[in-house]
Coordinates of C-alpha atoms and ligand atoms in Angstrom, one line a residue:
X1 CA 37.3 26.7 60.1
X2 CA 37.6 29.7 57.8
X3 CA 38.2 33.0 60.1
X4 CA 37.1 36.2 57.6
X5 CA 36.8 35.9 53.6
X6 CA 38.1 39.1 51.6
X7 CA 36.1 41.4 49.9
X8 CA 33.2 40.0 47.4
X9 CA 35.2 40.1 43.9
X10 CA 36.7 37.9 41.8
X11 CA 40.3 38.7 43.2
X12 CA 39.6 37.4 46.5
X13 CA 37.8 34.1 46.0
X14 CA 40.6 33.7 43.2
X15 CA 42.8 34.0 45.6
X16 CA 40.8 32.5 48.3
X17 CA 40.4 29.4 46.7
X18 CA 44.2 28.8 45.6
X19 CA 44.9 28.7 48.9
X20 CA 42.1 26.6 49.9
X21 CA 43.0 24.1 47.5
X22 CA 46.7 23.9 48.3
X23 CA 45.8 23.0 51.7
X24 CA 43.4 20.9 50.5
X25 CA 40.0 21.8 52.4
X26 CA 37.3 20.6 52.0
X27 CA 34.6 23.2 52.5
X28 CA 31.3 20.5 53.3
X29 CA 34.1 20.4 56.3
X30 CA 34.7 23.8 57.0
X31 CA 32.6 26.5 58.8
X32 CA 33.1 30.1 58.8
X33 CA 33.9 32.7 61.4
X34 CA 33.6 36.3 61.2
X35 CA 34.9 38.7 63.1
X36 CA 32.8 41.8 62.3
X37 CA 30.2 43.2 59.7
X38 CA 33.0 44.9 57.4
X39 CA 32.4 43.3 53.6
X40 CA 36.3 42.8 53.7
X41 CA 36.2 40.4 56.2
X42 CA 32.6 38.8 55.2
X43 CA 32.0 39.6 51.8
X44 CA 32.6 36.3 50.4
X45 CA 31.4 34.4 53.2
X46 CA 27.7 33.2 51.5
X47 CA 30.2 31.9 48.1
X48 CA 32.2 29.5 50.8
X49 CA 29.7 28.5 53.2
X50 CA 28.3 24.9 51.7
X51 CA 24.5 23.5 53.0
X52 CA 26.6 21.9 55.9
X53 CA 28.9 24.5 57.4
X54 CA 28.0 27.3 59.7
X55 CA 28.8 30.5 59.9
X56 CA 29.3 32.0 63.2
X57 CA 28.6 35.8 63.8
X58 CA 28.1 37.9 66.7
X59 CA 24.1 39.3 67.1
X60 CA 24.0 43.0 67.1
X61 CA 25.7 42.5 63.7
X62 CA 23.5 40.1 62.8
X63 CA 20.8 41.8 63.1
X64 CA 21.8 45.0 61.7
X65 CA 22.6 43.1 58.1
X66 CA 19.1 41.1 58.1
X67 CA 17.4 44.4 59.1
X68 CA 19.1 45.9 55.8
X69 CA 21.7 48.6 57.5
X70 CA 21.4 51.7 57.8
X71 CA 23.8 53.1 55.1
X72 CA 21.3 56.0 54.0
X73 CA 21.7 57.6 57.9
X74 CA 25.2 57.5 58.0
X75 CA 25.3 59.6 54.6
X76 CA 22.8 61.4 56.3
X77 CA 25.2 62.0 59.6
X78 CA 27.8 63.2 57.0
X79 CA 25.7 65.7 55.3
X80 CA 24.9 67.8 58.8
X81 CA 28.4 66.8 59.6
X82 CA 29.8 68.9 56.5
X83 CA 30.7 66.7 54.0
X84 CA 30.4 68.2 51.0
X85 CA 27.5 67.4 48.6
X86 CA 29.1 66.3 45.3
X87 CA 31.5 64.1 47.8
X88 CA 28.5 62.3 49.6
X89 CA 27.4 61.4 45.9
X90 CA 30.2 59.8 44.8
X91 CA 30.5 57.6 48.6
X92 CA 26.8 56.7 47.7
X93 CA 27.7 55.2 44.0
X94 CA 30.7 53.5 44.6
X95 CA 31.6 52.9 48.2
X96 CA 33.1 49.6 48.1
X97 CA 31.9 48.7 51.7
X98 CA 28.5 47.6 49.4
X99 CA 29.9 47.6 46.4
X100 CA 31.6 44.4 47.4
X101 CA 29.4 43.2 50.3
X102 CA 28.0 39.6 50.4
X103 CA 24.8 39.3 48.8
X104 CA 21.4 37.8 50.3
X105 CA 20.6 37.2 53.9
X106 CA 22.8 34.6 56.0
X107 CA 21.4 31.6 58.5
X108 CA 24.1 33.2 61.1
X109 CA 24.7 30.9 64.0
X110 CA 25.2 33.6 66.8
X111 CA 28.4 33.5 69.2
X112 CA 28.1 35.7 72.9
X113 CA 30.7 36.4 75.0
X114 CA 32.6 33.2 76.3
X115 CA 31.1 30.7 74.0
X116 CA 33.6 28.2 72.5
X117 CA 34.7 27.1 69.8
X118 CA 36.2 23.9 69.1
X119 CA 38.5 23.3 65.0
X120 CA 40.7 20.3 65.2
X121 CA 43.3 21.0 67.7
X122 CA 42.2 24.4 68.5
X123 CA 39.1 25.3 71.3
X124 CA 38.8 29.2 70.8
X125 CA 37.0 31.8 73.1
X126 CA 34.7 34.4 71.8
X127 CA 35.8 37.5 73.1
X128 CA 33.3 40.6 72.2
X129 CA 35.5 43.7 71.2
X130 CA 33.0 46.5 70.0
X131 CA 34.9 49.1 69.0
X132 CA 36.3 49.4 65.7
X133 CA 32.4 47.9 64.9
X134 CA 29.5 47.7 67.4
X135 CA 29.5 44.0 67.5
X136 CA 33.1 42.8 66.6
X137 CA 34.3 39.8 68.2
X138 CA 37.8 38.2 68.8
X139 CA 38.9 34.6 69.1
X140 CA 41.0 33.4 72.0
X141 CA 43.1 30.0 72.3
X142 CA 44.3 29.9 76.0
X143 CA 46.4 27.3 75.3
X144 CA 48.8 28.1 72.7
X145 CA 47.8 31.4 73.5
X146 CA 46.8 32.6 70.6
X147 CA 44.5 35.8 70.0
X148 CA 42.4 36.0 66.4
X149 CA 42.5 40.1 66.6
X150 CA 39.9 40.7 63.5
X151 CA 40.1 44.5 63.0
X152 CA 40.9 45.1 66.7
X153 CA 44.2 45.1 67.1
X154 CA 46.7 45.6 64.1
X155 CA 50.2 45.8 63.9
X156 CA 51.6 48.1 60.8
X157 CA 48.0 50.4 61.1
X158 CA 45.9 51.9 63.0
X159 CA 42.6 49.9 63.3
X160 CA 39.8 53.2 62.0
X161 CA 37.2 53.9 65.1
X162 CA 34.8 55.7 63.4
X163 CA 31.0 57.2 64.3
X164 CA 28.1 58.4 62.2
X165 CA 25.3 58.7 64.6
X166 CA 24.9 60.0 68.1
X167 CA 24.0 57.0 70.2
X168 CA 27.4 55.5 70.5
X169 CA 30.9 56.1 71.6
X170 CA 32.6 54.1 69.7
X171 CA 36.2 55.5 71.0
X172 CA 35.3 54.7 74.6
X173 CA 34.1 51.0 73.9
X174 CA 36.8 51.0 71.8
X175 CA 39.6 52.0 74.5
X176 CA 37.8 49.5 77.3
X177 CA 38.4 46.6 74.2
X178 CA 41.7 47.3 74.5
X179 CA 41.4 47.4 78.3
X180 CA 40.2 43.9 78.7
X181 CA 42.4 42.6 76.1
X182 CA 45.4 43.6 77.5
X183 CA 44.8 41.6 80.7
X184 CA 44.6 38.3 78.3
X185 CA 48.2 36.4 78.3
X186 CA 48.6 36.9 74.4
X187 CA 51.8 35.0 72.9
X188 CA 51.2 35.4 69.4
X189 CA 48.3 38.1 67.3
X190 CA 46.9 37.1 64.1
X191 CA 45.0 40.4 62.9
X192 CA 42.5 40.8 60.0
X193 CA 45.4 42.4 58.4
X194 CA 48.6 42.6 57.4
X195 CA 51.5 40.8 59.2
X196 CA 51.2 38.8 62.6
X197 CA 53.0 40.0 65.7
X198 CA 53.6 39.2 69.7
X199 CA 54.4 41.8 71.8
X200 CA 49.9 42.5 72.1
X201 CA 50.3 44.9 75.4
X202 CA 52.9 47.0 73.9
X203 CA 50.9 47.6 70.7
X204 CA 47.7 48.2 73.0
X205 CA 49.5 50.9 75.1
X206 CA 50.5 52.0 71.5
X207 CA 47.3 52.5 70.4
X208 CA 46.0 54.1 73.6
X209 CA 48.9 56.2 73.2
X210 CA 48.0 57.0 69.6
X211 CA 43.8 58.0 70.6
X212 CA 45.3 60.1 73.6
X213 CA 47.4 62.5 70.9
X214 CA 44.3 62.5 68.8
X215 CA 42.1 64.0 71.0
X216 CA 44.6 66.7 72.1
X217 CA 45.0 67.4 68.8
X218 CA 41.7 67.7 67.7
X219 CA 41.3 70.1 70.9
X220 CA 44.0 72.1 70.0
X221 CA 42.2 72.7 66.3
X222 CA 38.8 73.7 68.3
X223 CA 41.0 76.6 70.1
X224 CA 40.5 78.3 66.8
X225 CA 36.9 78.5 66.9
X226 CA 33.8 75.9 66.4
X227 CA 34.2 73.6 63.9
X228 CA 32.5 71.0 61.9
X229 CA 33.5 67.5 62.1
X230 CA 34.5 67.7 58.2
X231 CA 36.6 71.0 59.2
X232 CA 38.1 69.3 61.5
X233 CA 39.2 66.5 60.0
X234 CA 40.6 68.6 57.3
X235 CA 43.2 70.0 60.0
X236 CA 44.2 67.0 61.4
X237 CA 47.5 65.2 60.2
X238 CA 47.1 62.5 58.3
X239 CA 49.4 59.6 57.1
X240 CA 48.6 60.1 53.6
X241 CA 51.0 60.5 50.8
X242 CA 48.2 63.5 50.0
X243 CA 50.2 67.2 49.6
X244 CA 47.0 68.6 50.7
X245 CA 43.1 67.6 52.1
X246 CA 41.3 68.6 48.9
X247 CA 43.4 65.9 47.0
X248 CA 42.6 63.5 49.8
X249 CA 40.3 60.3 48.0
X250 CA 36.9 60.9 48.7
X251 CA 36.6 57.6 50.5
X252 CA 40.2 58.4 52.6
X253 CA 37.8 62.2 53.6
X254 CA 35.1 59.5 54.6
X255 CA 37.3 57.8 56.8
X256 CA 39.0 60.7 58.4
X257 CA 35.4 62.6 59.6
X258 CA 34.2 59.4 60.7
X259 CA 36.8 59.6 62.9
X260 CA 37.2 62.9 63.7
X261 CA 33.4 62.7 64.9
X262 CA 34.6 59.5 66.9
X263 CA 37.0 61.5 68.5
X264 CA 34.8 64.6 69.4
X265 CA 31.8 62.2 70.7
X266 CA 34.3 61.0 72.9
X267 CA 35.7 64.7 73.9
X268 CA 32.0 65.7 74.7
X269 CA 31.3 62.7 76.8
X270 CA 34.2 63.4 78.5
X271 CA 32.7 67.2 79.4
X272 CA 35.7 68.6 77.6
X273 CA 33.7 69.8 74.1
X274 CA 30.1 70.9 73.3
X275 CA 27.8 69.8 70.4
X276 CA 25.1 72.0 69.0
X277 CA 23.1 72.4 65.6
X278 CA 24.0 75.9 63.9
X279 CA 21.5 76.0 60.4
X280 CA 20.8 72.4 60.6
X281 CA 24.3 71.3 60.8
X282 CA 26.1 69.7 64.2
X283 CA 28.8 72.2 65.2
X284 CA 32.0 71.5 68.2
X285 CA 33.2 73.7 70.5
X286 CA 35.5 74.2 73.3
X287 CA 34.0 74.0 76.7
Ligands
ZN1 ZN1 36.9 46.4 59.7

């Protein structure tokens, strides 16, 4: 079983397939699972799956990919969330989150909540995180107690919780994720990215810790005055090697608002900041 692919370019399924060939698999064999809809982690997942392998996804994401996305209202969100024009246009040409998606419709064999999985020696459990996406799901092994994170819990960064709509809090499922994978006895992490890692509660209080200083920091920058989401994403401090927000990538201004309007859904559930429309565009305040 193949757990996440790589973007859809040649790099990755250059890659991909070095190392499938050095451990010599045989991909009739193999099925596929993916953690969440993100096209770096199933981008090249309709190039490896063969006529007799599966490819197991969660539903809600399922369905969001056959139904076609909804890409067009989250550059819609942006827009009324004050992202700039001439900005929005270049996300629309080249965002790579398309640009490099897997093409075509999949025959998704659909995983819930507790279902298991058995590969050779291993028998997983599904483990829905929504979250960092709306349908992510993890992989447990309870008996080498072994936890296939996906983009939920990472090590050396901060896994991006990010909104652009207001029907979800994305922060909140995110933190009760983390809530009812802390209680799992984790001995070893193997995230989506970068290095593996033990020690899971102590990076989930981390991480708690980290969307706790976030919010007080983003209600520190509404003392000021109402903001946009885009404003205040452009005050928060980033860990950028940027000397300034206006040189900021497009795509890393994307990623901070998202964010930032992740972080002020959450503040207004939580009675503590008040959305409004000013001339069309959603404006936070102080309560
Ligand atoms: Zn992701």
């Amino acid at each position: 079983m193949i757990i996440d692919t790589g973007w859809n370019r040649e790099e990755c399924i250059t890659a991909l397939n070095a190392g499938l060939r050095e451990l010599d698999v045989d991909l009739t064999k193999t099925d596929l699972f993916i953690t969440h809809l993100h096209a770096d982690h199933i981008g090249l997942a309709q190039k490896l799956a063969t006529d007799t392998s599966k490819v197991y996804f969660n539903k809600p994401e399922a369905d969001w990919i056959v139904s076609g996305g909804q890409w067009h209202d989250f550059i819609e969100y942006a827009r009324v969330s004050g992202f700039p024009e001439s900005e929005l246009q270049t996300i629309l040409q080249s965002n790579p989150g398309t640009t490099y998606r897997s093409q075509g419709l999949f025959d998704f064999t659909i995983l819930e909540e507790h279902d298991t999985l058995s590969a050779g020696e291993y028998r997983f459990e599904c483990v829905a995180t929504p979250g960092h996406t709306f349908g992510h799901m993890c992989l447990y092994e309870p008996t080498k107690k072994m936890f296939v994170s996906g983009d939920h819990i990472l090590k050396d960064i901060t896994p991006t919780i990010q909104l652009w709509s207001d029907w979800r809090n994305p922060l909140k499922e995110y933190q009760a994720s983390l809530d009812k994978v802390y209680e799992f006895d984790i001995e070893l992490v193997l995230p989506g990215h970068r290095s593996i890692f033990k020690n899971c509660k102590e990076r989930i209080q981390e991480l708690k810790h980290h969307h706790q200083k976030r919010s007080e920091e983003i209600l520190f920058i509404l003392e000021e005055g109402s903001r946009d989401a885009f404003e205040v994403a452009s005050r928060m401090s980033w860990d950028i090697d940027c000397d300034s927000w206006d040189l900021f990538p497009v795509f890393q201004k994307w990623f901070a608002t998202g964010e930032a309007i992740a972080h002020l859904r959450f503040l207004e559930e939580q009675g503590r900041v008040r959305r409004e429309i000013r001339d069309k565009n959603i404006v936070y305040s102080l309560i």
